[in-house]
Amino acid sequence: NELGERVLARMLEDAPAMREAAGTPLTFGINMSAHQLRDPQFLEMVRRAVDQLGDSTLVLEMTETVVVADDVETDHALRTLRALGAGLAIDDFGVGFSSIGYLQHLPVDTLKIDRSFTRDVAVSPRAAALVEAILVMGAALDLRVVAEGIELLEQADRLRAAGCLYGQGYLFGRPQPLPEVVRSLRAGLPVDALDRAGRPLEG
């Protein structure tokens, strides 16, 4: 919980400089653990963070093990976070070996396809078929689908052909210290470290 609080505080500290450099609202994604959902102070921290970000967006990323806890406390916390204005993303989707039935009732906005599928999407028909199935499912549920771990142009081309509009990975940019992030944003360059909720593959 303490680490999560520090990450959130650091993001809020750096966000104004990035927003100013970009000249447009940004999406800031941070990881969230199951422990934080059970922290009475966490919801209040998120409320303050959403208010402080103004026209930018906070997206909380969590693994499938968090969202399939299937208890009243977790469900209430997730719905409260959504009501506060935070986006919710399921990270590393597809490797949790859990039922996908939870997707029909959870208040999530985004599915992030695990890099293990992205890695082989251009060379493995089975990996490509799984990615396409996730894209179809995401579209049917009105969810944004983001492909993680894109490192090669061939991967991006295959994902674009399959209808994937968002991706993140070293092909688009690597994590950078804040001064370099600000310079990249002012120059109009993609900065993957900023937009963990996904960068458009179209452009």
PDB file of C-alpha atoms in Angstrom:
ATOM      1  CA  ASN A   1       0.000   0.000   0.000  1.00  0.00           C
ATOM      2  CA  GLU A   2       2.801   2.409   0.837  1.00  0.00           C
ATOM      3  CA  LEU A   3       4.515   1.756  -2.498  1.00  0.00           C
ATOM      4  CA  GLY A   4       1.261   2.292  -4.367  1.00  0.00           C
ATOM      5  CA  GLU A   5       0.707   5.558  -2.512  1.00  0.00           C
ATOM      6  CA  ARG A   6       4.196   6.755  -3.459  1.00  0.00           C
ATOM      7  CA  VAL A   7       3.693   5.856  -7.126  1.00  0.00           C
ATOM      8  CA  LEU A   8       0.402   7.746  -7.229  1.00  0.00           C
ATOM      9  CA  ALA A   9       1.948  10.765  -5.512  1.00  0.00           C
ATOM     10  CA  ARG A  10       4.903  10.802  -7.921  1.00  0.00           C
ATOM     11  CA  MET A  11       2.593  10.614 -10.916  1.00  0.00           C
ATOM     12  CA  LEU A  12       0.591  13.579  -9.618  1.00  0.00           C
ATOM     13  CA  GLU A  13       3.801  15.499  -9.013  1.00  0.00           C
ATOM     14  CA  ASP A  14       5.013  14.947 -12.586  1.00  0.00           C
ATOM     15  CA  ALA A  15       1.672  15.192 -14.390  1.00  0.00           C
ATOM     16  CA  PRO A  16       1.421  19.020 -14.700  1.00  0.00           C
ATOM     17  CA  ALA A  17       4.735  19.299 -16.580  1.00  0.00           C
ATOM     18  CA  MET A  18       3.735  16.505 -18.962  1.00  0.00           C
ATOM     19  CA  ARG A  19       0.262  17.964 -19.531  1.00  0.00           C
ATOM     20  CA  GLU A  20       1.732  21.381 -20.306  1.00  0.00           C
ATOM     21  CA  ALA A  21       4.328  19.924 -22.671  1.00  0.00           C
ATOM     22  CA  ALA A  22       1.746  17.837 -24.528  1.00  0.00           C
ATOM     23  CA  GLY A  23      -0.726  20.675 -24.899  1.00  0.00           C
ATOM     24  CA  THR A  24      -3.544  18.158 -24.659  1.00  0.00           C
ATOM     25  CA  PRO A  25      -5.117  15.937 -21.978  1.00  0.00           C
ATOM     26  CA  LEU A  26      -3.170  12.764 -21.242  1.00  0.00           C
ATOM     27  CA  THR A  27      -4.000   9.347 -19.866  1.00  0.00           C
ATOM     28  CA  PHE A  28      -1.873   8.238 -16.921  1.00  0.00           C
ATOM     29  CA  GLY A  29      -1.937   4.551 -16.045  1.00  0.00           C
ATOM     30  CA  ILE A  30      -0.662   3.072 -12.802  1.00  0.00           C
ATOM     31  CA  ASN A  31      -0.764  -0.461 -11.456  1.00  0.00           C
ATOM     32  CA  MET A  32      -3.125  -1.280  -8.610  1.00  0.00           C
ATOM     33  CA  SER A  33      -2.949  -4.282  -6.284  1.00  0.00           C
ATOM     34  CA  ALA A  34      -5.630  -6.202  -4.454  1.00  0.00           C
ATOM     35  CA  HIS A  35      -4.175  -4.902  -1.181  1.00  0.00           C
ATOM     36  CA  GLN A  36      -4.896  -1.321  -2.219  1.00  0.00           C
ATOM     37  CA  LEU A  37      -8.548  -2.134  -2.859  1.00  0.00           C
ATOM     38  CA  ARG A  38      -8.809  -3.130   0.791  1.00  0.00           C
ATOM     39  CA  ASP A  39      -7.102   0.023   2.034  1.00  0.00           C
ATOM     40  CA  PRO A  40      -9.716   2.432   3.461  1.00  0.00           C
ATOM     41  CA  GLN A  41      -7.571   5.401   2.402  1.00  0.00           C
ATOM     42  CA  PHE A  42      -7.108   4.303  -1.207  1.00  0.00           C
ATOM     43  CA  LEU A  43     -10.493   5.446  -2.513  1.00  0.00           C
ATOM     44  CA  GLU A  44      -9.938   8.900  -1.037  1.00  0.00           C
ATOM     45  CA  MET A  45      -6.467   9.073  -2.613  1.00  0.00           C
ATOM     46  CA  VAL A  46      -7.955   8.225  -6.013  1.00  0.00           C
ATOM     47  CA  ARG A  47     -10.693  10.827  -5.597  1.00  0.00           C
ATOM     48  CA  ARG A  48      -8.085  13.498  -4.904  1.00  0.00           C
ATOM     49  CA  ALA A  49      -5.939  12.290  -7.798  1.00  0.00           C
ATOM     50  CA  VAL A  50      -8.818  12.477 -10.299  1.00  0.00           C
ATOM     51  CA  ASP A  51      -9.635  15.996  -9.130  1.00  0.00           C
ATOM     52  CA  GLN A  52      -6.003  17.067  -9.322  1.00  0.00           C
ATOM     53  CA  LEU A  53      -5.525  15.708 -12.865  1.00  0.00           C
ATOM     54  CA  GLY A  54      -8.320  17.909 -14.189  1.00  0.00           C
ATOM     55  CA  ASP A  55      -8.935  17.138 -17.864  1.00  0.00           C
ATOM     56  CA  SER A  56      -6.404  14.286 -17.929  1.00  0.00           C
ATOM     57  CA  THR A  57      -7.431  10.733 -17.085  1.00  0.00           C
ATOM     58  CA  LEU A  58      -6.296   8.286 -14.430  1.00  0.00           C
ATOM     59  CA  VAL A  59      -6.445   4.598 -15.391  1.00  0.00           C
ATOM     60  CA  LEU A  60      -5.876   1.963 -12.720  1.00  0.00           C
ATOM     61  CA  GLU A  61      -4.422  -1.259 -14.108  1.00  0.00           C
ATOM     62  CA  MET A  62      -4.929  -4.565 -12.326  1.00  0.00           C
ATOM     63  CA  THR A  63      -4.333  -8.210 -13.063  1.00  0.00           C
ATOM     64  CA  GLU A  64      -7.121 -10.746 -13.516  1.00  0.00           C
ATOM     65  CA  THR A  65      -6.450 -12.114 -10.021  1.00  0.00           C
ATOM     66  CA  VAL A  66      -7.696  -8.819  -8.597  1.00  0.00           C
ATOM     67  CA  VAL A  67     -10.906  -8.594 -10.587  1.00  0.00           C
ATOM     68  CA  VAL A  68     -11.935 -12.234 -10.180  1.00  0.00           C
ATOM     69  CA  ALA A  69     -11.794 -12.137  -6.389  1.00  0.00           C
ATOM     70  CA  ASP A  70     -15.609 -12.229  -6.591  1.00  0.00           C
ATOM     71  CA  ASP A  71     -16.323 -10.737  -3.190  1.00  0.00           C
ATOM     72  CA  VAL A  72     -18.621  -7.902  -2.213  1.00  0.00           C
ATOM     73  CA  GLU A  73     -15.807  -5.694  -0.954  1.00  0.00           C
ATOM     74  CA  THR A  74     -13.822  -5.873  -4.209  1.00  0.00           C
ATOM     75  CA  ASP A  75     -16.890  -5.309  -6.357  1.00  0.00           C
ATOM     76  CA  HIS A  76     -17.912  -2.281  -4.311  1.00  0.00           C
ATOM     77  CA  ALA A  77     -14.396  -0.815  -4.442  1.00  0.00           C
ATOM     78  CA  LEU A  78     -14.156  -1.208  -8.226  1.00  0.00           C
ATOM     79  CA  ARG A  79     -17.543   0.405  -8.809  1.00  0.00           C
ATOM     80  CA  THR A  80     -16.664   3.237  -6.458  1.00  0.00           C
ATOM     81  CA  LEU A  81     -13.400   3.866  -8.311  1.00  0.00           C
ATOM     82  CA  ARG A  82     -15.285   4.003 -11.606  1.00  0.00           C
ATOM     83  CA  ALA A  83     -17.856   6.387 -10.096  1.00  0.00           C
ATOM     84  CA  LEU A  84     -15.012   8.630  -8.926  1.00  0.00           C
ATOM     85  CA  GLY A  85     -13.906   9.036 -12.547  1.00  0.00           C
ATOM     86  CA  ALA A  86     -10.988   6.609 -12.725  1.00  0.00           C
ATOM     87  CA  GLY A  87     -10.709   4.224 -15.665  1.00  0.00           C
ATOM     88  CA  LEU A  88     -10.138   0.518 -14.978  1.00  0.00           C
ATOM     89  CA  ALA A  89      -7.980  -1.772 -17.102  1.00  0.00           C
ATOM     90  CA  ILE A  90      -7.297  -5.502 -16.873  1.00  0.00           C
ATOM     91  CA  ASP A  91      -3.563  -5.974 -17.403  1.00  0.00           C
ATOM     92  CA  ASP A  92      -1.905  -9.069 -18.918  1.00  0.00           C
ATOM     93  CA  PHE A  93      -5.288 -10.327 -20.111  1.00  0.00           C
ATOM     94  CA  GLY A  94      -5.402 -13.893 -21.358  1.00  0.00           C
ATOM     95  CA  VAL A  95      -2.863 -15.585 -19.103  1.00  0.00           C
ATOM     96  CA  GLY A  96      -4.826 -15.762 -15.870  1.00  0.00           C
ATOM     97  CA  PHE A  97      -6.631 -19.019 -16.748  1.00  0.00           C
ATOM     98  CA  SER A  98      -9.757 -17.600 -15.161  1.00  0.00           C
ATOM     99  CA  SER A  99     -13.344 -17.532 -16.378  1.00  0.00           C
ATOM    100  CA  ILE A 100     -14.102 -14.686 -18.764  1.00  0.00           C
ATOM    101  CA  GLY A 101     -17.628 -14.559 -17.383  1.00  0.00           C
ATOM    102  CA  TYR A 102     -16.615 -11.808 -14.966  1.00  0.00           C
ATOM    103  CA  LEU A 103     -16.278  -9.387 -17.891  1.00  0.00           C
ATOM    104  CA  GLN A 104     -20.024  -9.105 -18.280  1.00  0.00           C
ATOM    105  CA  HIS A 105     -20.558  -7.495 -14.891  1.00  0.00           C
ATOM    106  CA  LEU A 106     -17.278  -5.780 -13.974  1.00  0.00           C
ATOM    107  CA  PRO A 107     -17.002  -1.997 -14.504  1.00  0.00           C
ATOM    108  CA  VAL A 108     -13.805  -2.177 -16.577  1.00  0.00           C
ATOM    109  CA  ASP A 109     -12.997  -0.021 -19.604  1.00  0.00           C
ATOM    110  CA  THR A 110      -9.938  -1.704 -21.105  1.00  0.00           C
ATOM    111  CA  LEU A 111      -8.421  -5.121 -21.782  1.00  0.00           C
ATOM    112  CA  LYS A 112      -4.664  -5.259 -22.261  1.00  0.00           C
ATOM    113  CA  ILE A 113      -3.581  -8.316 -24.282  1.00  0.00           C
ATOM    114  CA  ASP A 114      -0.614 -10.008 -22.646  1.00  0.00           C
ATOM    115  CA  ARG A 115       2.694  -9.656 -24.457  1.00  0.00           C
ATOM    116  CA  SER A 116       2.998 -13.443 -24.796  1.00  0.00           C
ATOM    117  CA  PHE A 117       0.338 -13.276 -27.526  1.00  0.00           C
ATOM    118  CA  THR A 118       1.716 -10.106 -29.104  1.00  0.00           C
ATOM    119  CA  ARG A 119       5.209 -11.579 -29.294  1.00  0.00           C
ATOM    120  CA  ASP A 120       4.121 -14.354 -31.660  1.00  0.00           C
ATOM    121  CA  VAL A 121       1.205 -12.670 -33.436  1.00  0.00           C
ATOM    122  CA  ALA A 122       3.134 -12.204 -36.705  1.00  0.00           C
ATOM    123  CA  VAL A 123       4.512 -15.766 -36.837  1.00  0.00           C
ATOM    124  CA  SER A 124       1.992 -18.006 -35.084  1.00  0.00           C
ATOM    125  CA  PRO A 125      -1.496 -18.586 -36.535  1.00  0.00           C
ATOM    126  CA  ARG A 126      -2.694 -19.735 -33.119  1.00  0.00           C
ATOM    127  CA  ALA A 127      -1.441 -16.589 -31.373  1.00  0.00           C
ATOM    128  CA  ALA A 128      -3.027 -14.470 -34.108  1.00  0.00           C
ATOM    129  CA  ALA A 129      -6.323 -16.350 -33.724  1.00  0.00           C
ATOM    130  CA  LEU A 130      -6.324 -15.764 -29.956  1.00  0.00           C
ATOM    131  CA  VAL A 131      -5.637 -12.053 -30.432  1.00  0.00           C
ATOM    132  CA  GLU A 132      -8.458 -11.800 -32.957  1.00  0.00           C
ATOM    133  CA  ALA A 133     -10.823 -13.583 -30.563  1.00  0.00           C
ATOM    134  CA  ILE A 134      -9.959 -11.137 -27.773  1.00  0.00           C
ATOM    135  CA  LEU A 135     -10.531  -8.215 -30.153  1.00  0.00           C
ATOM    136  CA  VAL A 136     -13.945  -9.536 -31.162  1.00  0.00           C
ATOM    137  CA  MET A 137     -14.899 -10.125 -27.539  1.00  0.00           C
ATOM    138  CA  GLY A 138     -13.694  -6.675 -26.534  1.00  0.00           C
ATOM    139  CA  ALA A 139     -15.689  -5.024 -29.321  1.00  0.00           C
ATOM    140  CA  ALA A 140     -18.819  -6.952 -28.339  1.00  0.00           C
ATOM    141  CA  LEU A 141     -18.458  -5.714 -24.749  1.00  0.00           C
ATOM    142  CA  ASP A 142     -17.612  -2.146 -25.842  1.00  0.00           C
ATOM    143  CA  LEU A 143     -14.137  -2.345 -24.288  1.00  0.00           C
ATOM    144  CA  ARG A 144     -10.931  -0.755 -25.500  1.00  0.00           C
ATOM    145  CA  VAL A 145      -8.386  -3.451 -26.329  1.00  0.00           C
ATOM    146  CA  VAL A 146      -4.678  -2.651 -26.050  1.00  0.00           C
ATOM    147  CA  ALA A 147      -1.868  -4.916 -27.269  1.00  0.00           C
ATOM    148  CA  GLU A 148       1.117  -4.920 -24.903  1.00  0.00           C
ATOM    149  CA  GLY A 149       4.772  -5.526 -25.673  1.00  0.00           C
ATOM    150  CA  ILE A 150       4.908  -4.419 -29.314  1.00  0.00           C
ATOM    151  CA  GLU A 151       8.555  -4.319 -30.354  1.00  0.00           C
ATOM    152  CA  LEU A 152       8.542  -5.045 -34.093  1.00  0.00           C
ATOM    153  CA  LEU A 153       6.857  -3.351 -37.031  1.00  0.00           C
ATOM    154  CA  GLU A 154       5.630  -6.760 -38.209  1.00  0.00           C
ATOM    155  CA  GLN A 155       3.734  -7.184 -34.943  1.00  0.00           C
ATOM    156  CA  ALA A 156       2.128  -3.751 -35.264  1.00  0.00           C
ATOM    157  CA  ASP A 157       1.147  -4.433 -38.885  1.00  0.00           C
ATOM    158  CA  ARG A 158      -0.445  -7.772 -37.993  1.00  0.00           C
ATOM    159  CA  LEU A 159      -2.322  -6.254 -35.062  1.00  0.00           C
ATOM    160  CA  ARG A 160      -3.551  -3.355 -37.188  1.00  0.00           C
ATOM    161  CA  ALA A 161      -4.766  -5.797 -39.846  1.00  0.00           C
ATOM    162  CA  ALA A 162      -6.668  -7.676 -37.133  1.00  0.00           C
ATOM    163  CA  GLY A 163      -8.414  -4.458 -36.110  1.00  0.00           C
ATOM    164  CA  CYS A 164      -6.391  -3.568 -32.998  1.00  0.00           C
ATOM    165  CA  LEU A 165      -6.382   0.219 -32.627  1.00  0.00           C
ATOM    166  CA  TYR A 166      -4.189   0.579 -29.532  1.00  0.00           C
ATOM    167  CA  GLY A 167      -0.815  -0.728 -28.505  1.00  0.00           C
ATOM    168  CA  GLN A 168       2.156  -0.083 -26.277  1.00  0.00           C
ATOM    169  CA  GLY A 169       5.719  -1.215 -26.433  1.00  0.00           C
ATOM    170  CA  TYR A 170       9.277  -0.320 -27.332  1.00  0.00           C
ATOM    171  CA  LEU A 171       8.354   0.109 -30.993  1.00  0.00           C
ATOM    172  CA  PHE A 172       6.573   3.331 -29.992  1.00  0.00           C
ATOM    173  CA  GLY A 173       8.927   4.494 -27.252  1.00  0.00           C
ATOM    174  CA  ARG A 174      10.842   3.444 -24.178  1.00  0.00           C
ATOM    175  CA  PRO A 175      10.440   4.606 -20.579  1.00  0.00           C
ATOM    176  CA  GLN A 176      12.192   7.925 -20.026  1.00  0.00           C
ATOM    177  CA  PRO A 177      13.152  10.232 -17.142  1.00  0.00           C
ATOM    178  CA  LEU A 178      10.806  13.181 -16.727  1.00  0.00           C
ATOM    179  CA  PRO A 179      12.986  15.774 -18.545  1.00  0.00           C
ATOM    180  CA  GLU A 180      13.212  13.525 -21.619  1.00  0.00           C
ATOM    181  CA  VAL A 181       9.472  12.817 -21.457  1.00  0.00           C
ATOM    182  CA  VAL A 182       8.760  16.551 -21.466  1.00  0.00           C
ATOM    183  CA  ARG A 183      11.117  17.116 -24.420  1.00  0.00           C
ATOM    184  CA  SER A 184       9.505  14.260 -26.360  1.00  0.00           C
ATOM    185  CA  LEU A 185       6.021  15.583 -25.720  1.00  0.00           C
ATOM    186  CA  ARG A 186       6.968  19.101 -26.815  1.00  0.00           C
ATOM    187  CA  ALA A 187       8.416  17.623 -29.997  1.00  0.00           C
ATOM    188  CA  GLY A 188       5.225  15.662 -30.638  1.00  0.00           C
ATOM    189  CA  LEU A 189       6.942  12.292 -30.311  1.00  0.00           C
ATOM    190  CA  PRO A 190       5.158   9.197 -28.923  1.00  0.00           C
ATOM    191  CA  VAL A 191       6.040   8.434 -25.320  1.00  0.00           C
ATOM    192  CA  ASP A 192       4.951   4.942 -24.346  1.00  0.00           C
ATOM    193  CA  ALA A 193       5.904   5.484 -20.717  1.00  0.00           C
ATOM    194  CA  LEU A 194       3.118   8.042 -20.423  1.00  0.00           C
ATOM    195  CA  ASP A 195       0.183   6.408 -22.090  1.00  0.00           C
ATOM    196  CA  ARG A 196       0.015   3.014 -20.449  1.00  0.00           C
ATOM    197  CA  ALA A 197      -3.610   2.764 -21.448  1.00  0.00           C
ATOM    198  CA  GLY A 198      -2.524   2.389 -25.060  1.00  0.00           C
ATOM    199  CA  ARG A 199      -1.226   4.318 -28.008  1.00  0.00           C
ATOM    200  CA  PRO A 200      -3.085   4.379 -31.303  1.00  0.00           C
ATOM    201  CA  LEU A 201      -1.551   2.066 -33.871  1.00  0.00           C
ATOM    202  CA  GLU A 202      -2.953   4.403 -36.532  1.00  0.00           C
ATOM    203  CA  GLY A 203      -0.319   7.096 -36.629  1.00  0.00           C
TER     204      GLY A 203
END
